[in-house]
Amino acid sequence: MILRLDRVQVNLPPPSDPDPAGAAAVQELLGGKFGEMSTWLNYTFQSFNFRARQSARPFYDLLASIATEEFGHVELVTATINSMLTGASSADDGRAPGNGLADVLGVGNPHHFIAGGQGALPQNSQGRPWNGDYVFCSGDLVEDLTHNFFLETGARNNKLKVYEMVDHPAARALTGYLLVRGGLHQVAYARAVEHLTGADLMKLFPTPRIPTDKIPESRQHIERGEHLRLYRFSQDDFQEVAAVFNGPHPETGEELEVADVPHPVGAAAHDLPPQPVVFAPDYEPEEISEIAQRLRKQAGLPDKPTGLVSDDSRDLSAALATKTRP
Amino acid sequence: MILRLDRVQVNLPPPSDPDPAGAAAVQELLGGKFGEMSTWLNYTFQSFNFRARQSARPFYDLLASIATEEFGHVELVTATINSMLTGASSADDGRAPGNGLADVLGVGNPHHFIAGGQGALPQNSQGRPWNGDYVFCSGDLVEDLTHNFFLETGARNNKLKVYEMVDHPAARALTGYLLVRGGLHQVAYARAVEHLTGADLMKLFPTPRIPTDKIPESRQHIERGEHLRLYRFSQDDFQEVAAVFNGPHPETGEELEVADVPHPVGAAAHDLPPQPVVFAPDYEPEEISEIAQRLRKQAGLPDKPTGLVSDDSRDLSAALATKTRP
Amino acid sequence: MILRLDRVQVNLPPPSDPDPAGAAAVQELLGGKFGEMSTWLNYTFQSFNFRARQSARPFYDLLASIATEEFGHVELVTATINSMLTGASSADDGRAPGNGLADVLGVGNPHHFIAGGQGALPQNSQGRPWNGDYVFCSGDLVEDLTHNFFLETGARNNKLKVYEMVDHPAARALTGYLLVRGGLHQVAYARAVEHLTGADLMKLFPTPRIPTDKIPESRQHIERGEHLRLYRFSQDDFQEVAAVFNGPHPETGEELEVADVPHPVGAAAHDLPPQPVVFAPDYEPEEISEIAQRLRKQAGLPDKPTGLVSDDSRDLSAALATKTRP
Amino acid sequence: MILRLDRVQVNLPPPSDPDPAGAAAVQELLGGKFGEMSTWLNYTFQSFNFRARQSARPFYDLLASIATEEFGHVELVTATINSMLTGASSADDGRAPGNGLADVLGVGNPHHFIAGGQGALPQNSQGRPWNGDYVFCSGDLVEDLTHNFFLETGARNNKLKVYEMVDHPAARALTGYLLVRGGLHQVAYARAVEHLTGADLMKLFPTPRIPTDKIPESRQHIERGEHLRLYRFSQDDFQEVAAVFNGPHPETGEELEVADVPHPVGAAAHDLPPQPVVFAPDYEPEEISEIAQRLRKQAGLPDKPTGLVSDDSRDLSAALATKTRP
Amino acid sequence: MILRLDRVQVNLPPPSDPDPAGAAAVQELLGGKFGEMSTWLNYTFQSFNFRARQSARPFYDLLASIATEEFGHVELVTATINSMLTGASSADDGRAPGNGLADVLGVGNPHHFIAGGQGALPQNSQGRPWNGDYVFCSGDLVEDLTHNFFLETGARNNKLKVYEMVDHPAARALTGYLLVRGGLHQVAYARAVEHLTGADLMKLFPTPRIPTDKIPESRQHIERGEHLRLYRFSQDDFQEVAAVFNGPHPETGEELEVADVPHPVGAAAHDLPPQPVVFAPDYEPEEISEIAQRLRKQAGLPDKPTGLVSDDSRDLSAALATKTRP
Amino acid sequence: MILRLDRVQVNLPPPSDPDPAGAAAVQELLGGKFGEMSTWLNYTFQSFNFRARQSARPFYDLLASIATEEFGHVELVTATINSMLTGASSADDGRAPGNGLADVLGVGNPHHFIAGGQGALPQNSQGRPWNGDYVFCSGDLVEDLTHNFFLETGARNNKLKVYEMVDHPAARALTGYLLVRGGLHQVAYARAVEHLTGADLMKLFPTPRIPTDKIPESRQHIERGEHLRLYRFSQDDFQEVAAVFNGPHPETGEELEVADVPHPVGAAAHDLPPQPVVFAPDYEPEEISEIAQRLRKQAGLPDKPTGLVSDDSRDLSAALATKTRP
């Protein structure tokens, strides 16, 4: 079972200039063979299928913890794509019928507009859907962990390439963050293999052989120690990750650590504006709004929506910290 | 972001006779077009991509809550398949090389044994992988909710068929439970459409037109009111589901309700035994166990594993209730 | 069994400026999940597999009638794409070898030129092939009809988006027409569900919530009553559609009606010119023509081809009306 | 545009013993690379995309005529599969919940039961969906016709193999008929290539090199001349096929001929009984029947259903001949 | 460019009892994600795309050499499958029409019989086709080699599982041999990564953690030193493999070595008998034989076929050794 | 078994201006349905599965010989794509992080950069992976050869279209050469069918009906007689091709001939420069070079790399001719 928090792991820039071609490229990090859906679902299936988990508890706890963080990465990539697509449809009053999508004809992934509502899709940068063949789950612990190390290596490669290809601020903020956290997972799996076999994989870092701290957008996260700190993403469970996730970081020599809180405080998500040309959330969004308000009133809810969304005019971290109870 | 609890939504029977052919059929409920991966990922993507969510908060909260429950359904289906596969490999001492898989040649899904470690796969009953084309996310709220109602209808159909096809106790317990919870979601989406449009969908229930309470394995859950109660699956968030999820149940007329706890207490998962013929978790599982024990000691963890797994000799519900803090 | 008429359902504009990027987008309406191949083949399979059809004859007749119309929609979408691709290859004398396709490098769907002869393909807007997973055929009548209502809803969404994206006159004429006819099918399936269950789906119209009569290119067809009139597309059969297709139109309140002719008169298709760069129909098209003429003579056929093709210099409706014998 | 007749091309045996394994094999003739969906949709797309059709009219007419017949072949294969699946679910009163599908666990294509209502699917013998990559449509007339000859060759191969594999009477009647008609199409395309190029392909017959008249179930159709006679499947159009379809049959030397009626009289389809375990057409089929009867009455239709279905107690050919008006 | 030798790498048992179910399972080693097509085409593409190959020549030579050996592995797997399928069709005189395939209805992969001529297919054990997504070719040398190590690990896992599942003598001989050679490649890639990065991967062996010499059918090859010896599979090229492939074997400590001959002598392939029920190579195979003989005579070839095929009555190794000129 | 030569079949131009859009189009000739992977793997599988090969030796030898040549065609297409992609990433010092891929955002196939290292992929011009359904291998010799003739026909069509679409010098040199060799294979299969059946296919040439000698880049190869000469691509084997490959060329009437050398001398491949933005072969390519040099020294290899790569400053044909020993 999981519980969900209505927030994202890290603050992303608000929508700026639309970049549908860039959004199509960023899809690789979502639905590509090495995208976040793959890391998420690989580790999730491996944890579901883990046999004799009690006797190998530290490894099970590691898989479950990282799997759970990956949900948040998928969420961040979708938020980035959604942000980059905001404003890409252009119409005078923003309402069909007209030429509201003429500007994006031949640009980016046509499904972002025709199938979706200017929103992210479980597809790669070529518009091909993610599929279950991307999940590897042999049940052999050494082999699964070796796979995961390789998967994170490929994922790091793809993030670096997308960084080079897309300079939209949201894409850069995203990749800067994911490189740090993905790098940590790459280390975690290598260390787990080392513990199980006695092999020494430390000199494999970094692969690709560019240090993460060369990425300007990664540095702030490194400075906060996010390249060293594993979260369990659970209130009470998965306490044994510390038995596997320890020792020196292969690149910096600093000690790896398990966070004493279950998860980072994170940030409220941006509430992206309607895109009425694609009927998201409706041809006449204000009608939805009125209905929702009426329903809220009938249910005895407060006048103002109870959820927190990003509001550049004030700092929400205090509000979020109150809600979060590690 | 999500937090994970190391437990499942409902207690399933412990492994009994292996049933690899049945396990292959149950895969439809996992990786089929109408399987739990589809419900899970459809609602998850719809919630990620939800535009103007603040002004339509009750609907966003509904999608997020149900999406989060679906993770637990995926977990239950995998647990069922894993249980049904346990014991399907047969060798004298349980170790290669030998004829340990000869009995399953031509039986069920060969990937359960060759690709996996007698574990669940993101595939359907034909061994075809789940893929992203099964996700519908138009961003148009009325349309997405209409889709979701239809998706739950198809899912209910498939569960009933698998019930008819597979009489293994784990499969029956699974479908009995999922029919109740899936039925609730079917109602939830229909009600949401009604609120948004004014249409009356209540006479569409039940579809397929067999009442759920005819299913013996569903009755205990109906008696506990699980056909009426929506959980938010969040400590603090998604409070506005009550604005949408309300009114009479279309079949029984009882009032729908939002649970005052974030999630059901659930049950500890079964710790399934190693299957060394397929190297799950290893050719010599006891070595993994020794390594794990040594690592635990080095990390200063208690002598006994800290996680809870199902133990038929004692009742764990008190222990779980202590951990859970709704 | 079917009989074929050598004509299309509605007149489309003759080829004008080529628009290969637009043609690639229009492919979504042909081979996409919600394209006309999907509507056509869903209803066709449902009618083939219909059990106990005699005792549910009105529903069977409805499915068969609409399925048959959809063939004509597929035909119209292909005609539109073919028209938009005409002239996209450019060479001095129109013959290889040269740079005849250089202008379309990187534009639109490369298979339109490399695999095809500047012709339509069973693919979507991303160049992915239509596949049988898009067919839903549970055999459960309520469920199949619910699906069909949803399918038409998604199809309407996609048509509106393509309208916004592509302003080529052929694409606009196409979508204007299909929105009217698809809207009628959406109503038909909703009504069928209402008859079977007693539910009231009328307030679901329109979805997406933009009225069809806002589309300028749809208005002429609405004025002719094409939004109200179901054709049986059969000389003698499927007489019982009237038992299902009746009552008020959900948006206008006008009475739905079954046409007293089997099909609309339609229009002769445009005979699109050769595109010798892609060898369609040949590197030297005139040779084909000579061979055909010789064969016709040998067979005792008249000097002039017997088929009717669109000829902007004269009105063919009388000729067609003579041939058609409703 | 097409018109549909509520009948099939040839009479098939009524349901007898169910044969779900055989039905799974017969799917190759429906949704396989060389199945009837492929022949149908290849020729249909080729006819839609045919450029300069007026100047190559005989070839266009040939493609359109054969394409139209192929619809009827798809219909026959589905009817066969549906017939072979009838009775495969077994329950005391034929109603869920129970073990109604236990007998088919691990037998045949699980989607026949879980996804479908004991009905045919657009899939091949491995349960993989038909897809648009099976359509070849280069627009180059010589090449398309060469392809079609090869496609019919592969189709003939597959039919002969299915004949050898499945001895269910419906499957044998089906393959016996299709071999004769498919063989005719193989000849038609070879002859068309000969007319266009001057090549002599006659010695390629038969391929595979077993004469069709060795198939007992084919002989009755050969005796009726169905191996020689092309139908236009159109009331008025496609008159120029005679310019291409002529000359001696490559195996027998008999003259090929164009039928002077648009289509064979055909036969009424069997009305297959409900399979309530899979909800086809409903959990309580008699309710559907009552609703239909009420709707018919309200619409002023006769008391008895107007459609013709196969009734082994009387000969329907006179009734069908009355309706058909060649 | 490649040159082909008309022989296989190792002698396999002649056809014995047919085992179509086993043949379907062995397909995983051919067309599965970790099958020989994957190893073959991964390394082949990596060698084709190798940039700056002159300055990294030892690594390029290693990839090219191993890639070339993998062709021979694909050949061996197909030979095994073909052998296991021989005799699976049963008819009195071995000729259609009849029930020649009735025995294999529902057994194994139906495409072995319907699509193929009782021959191997580029598919996995589920009948799904191999596809290009199985090729990883990032161009980053460290990453590609890491991938290859992982790929060989997965391949070893799958071979061990197929060994456990299928006890047909041909399958056992195949897996026994491939485990030795694949194990060598696993070592080779690990060593290459070690040379490039300084990491120590030796303790990862064996994975799965069963030593290869526990497999009875592997021992003869180990005794011949085939677990230590890399062949260049080229007369003159790829001389620099010795710079990478050296040092101790991780399991045995023996020195790795580069063979001083380009390839093992190998063995003549079995000439498998016709299977006329599936028309392989023809309905009347003797006609093919007569035609071939006539053509040979016309071409002035000797009376007896010039190729060598396995002939259990005599030892061909001398003949092969004469032909091979290392 | 195969042996590999470290050279390509024909000299291609060195890298010039990058053309990523063109490279994406050329992918059709590699991984498309009619690309070189298809010809290669079709004939390879057909030769592996050939039953009764001894008694039909000339046909077996023909398949094996042509299959072997096709490897070299795949190699040439990849070399062309790699050459066209060289230089497409642009950064000041060629090293991440930066905007090194910004210029190719939205241009060509994104996987060329994100998944690959500016290298060829087993995909078609739409970025879809090659798959095993493109292999036809019925085992029926007449049918397989008929298929191969058709496959070569489609391949010729696609090459001509790519020629028209892409005018990059490498693409033109490639297609000019492949049209000549593919044309030869088209003739070879037609002739084989003629020998087996007695049919006369010569008038089918050319299809598409443009003579190859109209292609300027093809003429030099025709002048060298490469349109007439089949190589066995084997030192000793496949001697019986001469029994099938003989008689007049269908277009020119010249005699077909079997080369008296096993393969053309060919040319050294270009050693393409590193592309450090995509880490091919590394972020710091010089480090790889130093490691390689050290390893070479340790292995006692000469100071200079032993492999031959294209060096525009001198003629390597003498060096190659020395190595090659026909």
PDB file of N, CA and C in Angstrom, chain A residues 1 3-6 49 51-54 57 60 75 118 120 130 132 233-234 236-237 240 271-272 296 306-307 323, chain B residues 1 3-6 49 51-54 57 60 75 118 120 130 132 233-234 236-237 240 271-272 296 306-307 323:
ATOM      1  N   MET A   1       0.835  -1.205   0.000  1.00  0.00           N
ATOM      2  CA  MET A   1       0.000   0.000   0.000  1.00  0.00           C
ATOM      3  C   MET A   1       0.861   1.242   0.000  1.00  0.00           C
ATOM      4  N   LEU A   3       0.683   5.701   0.472  1.00  0.00           N
ATOM      5  CA  LEU A   3      -0.041   6.934   0.779  1.00  0.00           C
ATOM      6  C   LEU A   3       0.524   8.013  -0.132  1.00  0.00           C
ATOM      7  N   ARG A   4      -0.323   8.950  -0.502  1.00  0.00           N
ATOM      8  CA  ARG A   4       0.169   9.977  -1.430  1.00  0.00           C
ATOM      9  C   ARG A   4       0.175  11.340  -0.763  1.00  0.00           C
ATOM     10  N   LEU A   5       1.196  12.099  -1.042  1.00  0.00           N
ATOM     11  CA  LEU A   5       1.265  13.484  -0.583  1.00  0.00           C
ATOM     12  C   LEU A   5       1.023  14.387  -1.785  1.00  0.00           C
ATOM     13  N   ASP A   6       0.225  15.397  -1.568  1.00  0.00           N
ATOM     14  CA  ASP A   6      -0.126  16.290  -2.671  1.00  0.00           C
ATOM     15  C   ASP A   6       0.973  17.337  -2.874  1.00  0.00           C
ATOM     16  N   ASN A  49       7.858  -8.993  -5.985  1.00  0.00           N
ATOM     17  CA  ASN A  49       8.155 -10.404  -6.252  1.00  0.00           C
ATOM     18  C   ASN A  49       9.264 -10.950  -5.359  1.00  0.00           C
ATOM     19  N   ARG A  51      11.294 -12.850  -3.003  1.00  0.00           N
ATOM     20  CA  ARG A  51      11.093 -14.062  -2.206  1.00  0.00           C
ATOM     21  C   ARG A  51      12.074 -14.077  -1.028  1.00  0.00           C
ATOM     22  N   ALA A  52      11.654 -14.696   0.039  1.00  0.00           N
ATOM     23  CA  ALA A  52      12.505 -14.814   1.230  1.00  0.00           C
ATOM     24  C   ALA A  52      12.944 -13.432   1.695  1.00  0.00           C
ATOM     25  N   ARG A  53      12.026 -12.510   1.641  1.00  0.00           N
ATOM     26  CA  ARG A  53      12.391 -11.121   1.917  1.00  0.00           C
ATOM     27  C   ARG A  53      12.787 -10.911   3.373  1.00  0.00           C
ATOM     28  N   GLN A  54      12.226 -11.708   4.242  1.00  0.00           N
ATOM     29  CA  GLN A  54      12.554 -11.511   5.650  1.00  0.00           C
ATOM     30  C   GLN A  54      14.027 -11.826   5.898  1.00  0.00           C
ATOM     31  N   ARG A  57      16.133  -8.968   4.287  1.00  0.00           N
ATOM     32  CA  ARG A  57      15.422  -7.718   4.569  1.00  0.00           C
ATOM     33  C   ARG A  57      16.164  -6.450   4.131  1.00  0.00           C
ATOM     34  N   TYR A  60      15.654  -6.001   0.461  1.00  0.00           N
ATOM     35  CA  TYR A  60      14.244  -5.720   0.173  1.00  0.00           C
ATOM     36  C   TYR A  60      13.896  -4.275   0.529  1.00  0.00           C
ATOM     37  N   GLU A  75       6.558  11.840 -11.422  1.00  0.00           N
ATOM     38  CA  GLU A  75       5.715  13.016 -11.194  1.00  0.00           C
ATOM     39  C   GLU A  75       6.444  14.290 -11.653  1.00  0.00           C
ATOM     40  N   GLN A 118      -2.445  18.654 -23.853  1.00  0.00           N
ATOM     41  CA  GLN A 118      -1.166  19.318 -23.610  1.00  0.00           C
ATOM     42  C   GLN A 118      -0.587  18.782 -22.293  1.00  0.00           C
ATOM     43  N   ALA A 120       1.586  15.209 -20.381  1.00  0.00           N
ATOM     44  CA  ALA A 120       2.574  14.146 -20.544  1.00  0.00           C
ATOM     45  C   ALA A 120       1.911  12.815 -20.880  1.00  0.00           C
ATOM     46  N   TRP A 130       5.660   3.303 -23.582  1.00  0.00           N
ATOM     47  CA  TRP A 130       6.382   2.461 -22.626  1.00  0.00           C
ATOM     48  C   TRP A 130       5.728   1.082 -22.623  1.00  0.00           C
ATOM     49  N   GLY A 132       5.926  -3.213 -20.953  1.00  0.00           N
ATOM     50  CA  GLY A 132       6.370  -4.078 -19.873  1.00  0.00           C
ATOM     51  C   GLY A 132       7.639  -4.861 -20.157  1.00  0.00           C
ATOM     52  N   PHE A 233      11.148   6.886   2.378  1.00  0.00           N
ATOM     53  CA  PHE A 233       9.816   7.151   1.835  1.00  0.00           C
ATOM     54  C   PHE A 233       8.765   6.265   2.491  1.00  0.00           C
ATOM     55  N   SER A 234       8.881   6.157   3.784  1.00  0.00           N
ATOM     56  CA  SER A 234       7.901   5.401   4.561  1.00  0.00           C
ATOM     57  C   SER A 234       7.952   5.933   5.986  1.00  0.00           C
ATOM     58  N   ASP A 236       7.217   4.275   8.818  1.00  0.00           N
ATOM     59  CA  ASP A 236       7.712   3.326   9.808  1.00  0.00           C
ATOM     60  C   ASP A 236       8.572   2.208   9.224  1.00  0.00           C
ATOM     61  N   ASP A 237       8.384   1.940   7.955  1.00  0.00           N
ATOM     62  CA  ASP A 237       8.949   0.705   7.431  1.00  0.00           C
ATOM     63  C   ASP A 237      10.282   0.930   6.717  1.00  0.00           C
ATOM     64  N   GLU A 240      15.777  -1.093   7.425  1.00  0.00           N
ATOM     65  CA  GLU A 240      17.053  -1.781   7.312  1.00  0.00           C
ATOM     66  C   GLU A 240      17.896  -1.347   6.117  1.00  0.00           C
ATOM     67  N   ASP A 271      -0.064  24.918 -10.230  1.00  0.00           N
ATOM     68  CA  ASP A 271      -1.399  24.641 -10.762  1.00  0.00           C
ATOM     69  C   ASP A 271      -1.441  25.215 -12.170  1.00  0.00           C
ATOM     70  N   LEU A 272      -1.287  24.358 -13.148  1.00  0.00           N
ATOM     71  CA  LEU A 272      -1.149  24.845 -14.526  1.00  0.00           C
ATOM     72  C   LEU A 272      -2.487  25.313 -15.066  1.00  0.00           C
ATOM     73  N   ARG A 296     -18.486  21.622  -3.363  1.00  0.00           N
ATOM     74  CA  ARG A 296     -17.720  21.823  -2.139  1.00  0.00           C
ATOM     75  C   ARG A 296     -18.626  22.399  -1.053  1.00  0.00           C
ATOM     76  N   THR A 306      -8.872  23.363  -0.357  1.00  0.00           N
ATOM     77  CA  THR A 306      -8.010  22.967   0.750  1.00  0.00           C
ATOM     78  C   THR A 306      -6.608  22.577   0.302  1.00  0.00           C
ATOM     79  N   GLY A 307      -6.427  22.261  -0.948  1.00  0.00           N
ATOM     80  CA  GLY A 307      -5.108  21.807  -1.405  1.00  0.00           C
ATOM     81  C   GLY A 307      -4.135  22.962  -1.543  1.00  0.00           C
ATOM     82  N   LYS A 323       2.440  19.927   7.629  1.00  0.00           N
ATOM     83  CA  LYS A 323       1.673  18.751   7.215  1.00  0.00           C
ATOM     84  C   LYS A 323       2.504  17.480   7.312  1.00  0.00           C
TER      85      LYS A 323
ATOM     86  N   MET B   1       4.536  12.868  -4.557  1.00  0.00           N
ATOM     87  CA  MET B   1       5.320  11.960  -3.737  1.00  0.00           C
ATOM     88  C   MET B   1       4.400  10.955  -3.066  1.00  0.00           C
ATOM     89  N   LEU B   3       4.372   7.702   0.014  1.00  0.00           N
ATOM     90  CA  LEU B   3       5.011   6.938   1.088  1.00  0.00           C
ATOM     91  C   LEU B   3       4.505   5.510   0.966  1.00  0.00           C
ATOM     92  N   ARG B   4       5.360   4.570   1.323  1.00  0.00           N
ATOM     93  CA  ARG B   4       4.938   3.177   1.175  1.00  0.00           C
ATOM     94  C   ARG B   4       4.807   2.495   2.526  1.00  0.00           C
ATOM     95  N   LEU B   5       3.797   1.684   2.653  1.00  0.00           N
ATOM     96  CA  LEU B   5       3.618   0.854   3.846  1.00  0.00           C
ATOM     97  C   LEU B   5       3.959  -0.583   3.474  1.00  0.00           C
ATOM     98  N   ASP B   6       4.677  -1.232   4.331  1.00  0.00           N
ATOM     99  CA  ASP B   6       5.113  -2.593   4.036  1.00  0.00           C
ATOM    100  C   ASP B   6       4.017  -3.592   4.406  1.00  0.00           C
ATOM    101  N   ASN B  49      -1.486  15.179 -14.753  1.00  0.00           N
ATOM    102  CA  ASN B  49      -1.703  16.135 -15.845  1.00  0.00           C
ATOM    103  C   ASN B  49      -2.881  17.068 -15.597  1.00  0.00           C
ATOM    104  N   ARG B  51      -5.077  19.914 -15.107  1.00  0.00           N
ATOM    105  CA  ARG B  51      -4.936  21.369 -15.192  1.00  0.00           C
ATOM    106  C   ARG B  51      -6.040  22.059 -14.390  1.00  0.00           C
ATOM    107  N   ALA B  52      -5.704  23.220 -13.866  1.00  0.00           N
ATOM    108  CA  ALA B  52      -6.675  23.997 -13.091  1.00  0.00           C
ATOM    109  C   ALA B  52      -7.219  23.160 -11.941  1.00  0.00           C
ATOM    110  N   ARG B  53      -6.339  22.423 -11.331  1.00  0.00           N
ATOM    111  CA  ARG B  53      -6.785  21.481 -10.308  1.00  0.00           C
ATOM    112  C   ARG B  53      -7.338  22.189  -9.082  1.00  0.00           C
ATOM    113  N   GLN B  54      -6.850  23.360  -8.827  1.00  0.00           N
ATOM    114  CA  GLN B  54      -7.330  24.057  -7.636  1.00  0.00           C
ATOM    115  C   GLN B  54      -8.820  24.400  -7.778  1.00  0.00           C
ATOM    116  N   ARG B  57     -10.842  21.093  -7.552  1.00  0.00           N
ATOM    117  CA  ARG B  57     -10.218  20.293  -6.490  1.00  0.00           C
ATOM    118  C   ARG B  57     -10.957  18.990  -6.146  1.00  0.00           C
ATOM    119  N   TYR B  60     -10.046  16.419  -8.721  1.00  0.00           N
ATOM    120  CA  TYR B  60      -8.622  16.077  -8.624  1.00  0.00           C
ATOM    121  C   TYR B  60      -8.379  15.161  -7.429  1.00  0.00           C
ATOM    122  N   GLU B  75      -0.374  -4.601  -6.279  1.00  0.00           N
ATOM    123  CA  GLU B  75       0.389  -5.376  -5.294  1.00  0.00           C
ATOM    124  C   GLU B  75      -0.334  -6.689  -4.960  1.00  0.00           C
ATOM    125  N   GLN B 118       9.666 -17.244 -10.973  1.00  0.00           N
ATOM    126  CA  GLN B 118       8.344 -17.672 -10.513  1.00  0.00           C
ATOM    127  C   GLN B 118       7.650 -16.467  -9.863  1.00  0.00           C
ATOM    128  N   ALA B 120       5.406 -12.537 -10.754  1.00  0.00           N
ATOM    129  CA  ALA B 120       4.480 -11.823 -11.628  1.00  0.00           C
ATOM    130  C   ALA B 120       5.230 -10.948 -12.623  1.00  0.00           C
ATOM    131  N   TRP B 130       2.147  -5.165 -20.934  1.00  0.00           N
ATOM    132  CA  TRP B 130       1.362  -3.950 -20.771  1.00  0.00           C
ATOM    133  C   TRP B 130       2.056  -2.823 -21.530  1.00  0.00           C
ATOM    134  N   GLY B 132       1.843   1.592 -22.842  1.00  0.00           N
ATOM    135  CA  GLY B 132       1.319   2.924 -22.561  1.00  0.00           C
ATOM    136  C   GLY B 132       0.116   3.331 -23.395  1.00  0.00           C
ATOM    137  N   PHE B 233      -6.269   7.542   1.096  1.00  0.00           N
ATOM    138  CA  PHE B 233      -4.899   7.044   0.966  1.00  0.00           C
ATOM    139  C   PHE B 233      -3.888   8.177   1.060  1.00  0.00           C
ATOM    140  N   SER B 234      -4.144   9.038   2.010  1.00  0.00           N
ATOM    141  CA  SER B 234      -3.227  10.153   2.272  1.00  0.00           C
ATOM    142  C   SER B 234      -3.461  10.590   3.705  1.00  0.00           C
ATOM    143  N   ASP B 236      -2.968  13.648   4.996  1.00  0.00           N
ATOM    144  CA  ASP B 236      -3.546  14.989   5.134  1.00  0.00           C
ATOM    145  C   ASP B 236      -4.298  15.492   3.911  1.00  0.00           C
ATOM    146  N   ASP B 237      -3.946  14.935   2.772  1.00  0.00           N
ATOM    147  CA  ASP B 237      -4.412  15.577   1.540  1.00  0.00           C
ATOM    148  C   ASP B 237      -5.669  14.913   0.976  1.00  0.00           C
ATOM    149  N   GLU B 240     -11.132  16.739  -0.283  1.00  0.00           N
ATOM    150  CA  GLU B 240     -12.371  17.164  -0.925  1.00  0.00           C
ATOM    151  C   GLU B 240     -13.080  16.063  -1.691  1.00  0.00           C
ATOM    152  N   ASP B 271       5.583 -14.042   3.316  1.00  0.00           N
ATOM    153  CA  ASP B 271       6.973 -14.098   2.865  1.00  0.00           C
ATOM    154  C   ASP B 271       7.145 -15.417   2.122  1.00  0.00           C
ATOM    155  N   LEU B 272       7.127 -15.338   0.816  1.00  0.00           N
ATOM    156  CA  LEU B 272       7.122 -16.560   0.006  1.00  0.00           C
ATOM    157  C   LEU B 272       8.490 -17.218   0.029  1.00  0.00           C
ATOM    158  N   ARG B 296      23.242  -6.600   8.762  1.00  0.00           N
ATOM    159  CA  ARG B 296      22.341  -6.047   9.779  1.00  0.00           C
ATOM    160  C   ARG B 296      23.100  -5.807  11.080  1.00  0.00           C
ATOM    161  N   THR B 306      13.301  -6.491  11.130  1.00  0.00           N
ATOM    162  CA  THR B 306      12.335  -5.537  11.673  1.00  0.00           C
ATOM    163  C   THR B 306      11.000  -5.550  10.933  1.00  0.00           C
ATOM    164  N   GLY B 307      10.997  -6.083   9.732  1.00  0.00           N
ATOM    165  CA  GLY B 307       9.751  -6.052   8.963  1.00  0.00           C
ATOM    166  C   GLY B 307       8.752  -7.070   9.449  1.00  0.00           C
ATOM    167  N   LYS B 323       1.323   0.634  14.107  1.00  0.00           N
ATOM    168  CA  LYS B 323       2.151   1.354  13.139  1.00  0.00           C
ATOM    169  C   LYS B 323       1.350   2.374  12.341  1.00  0.00           C
TER     170      LYS B 323
END
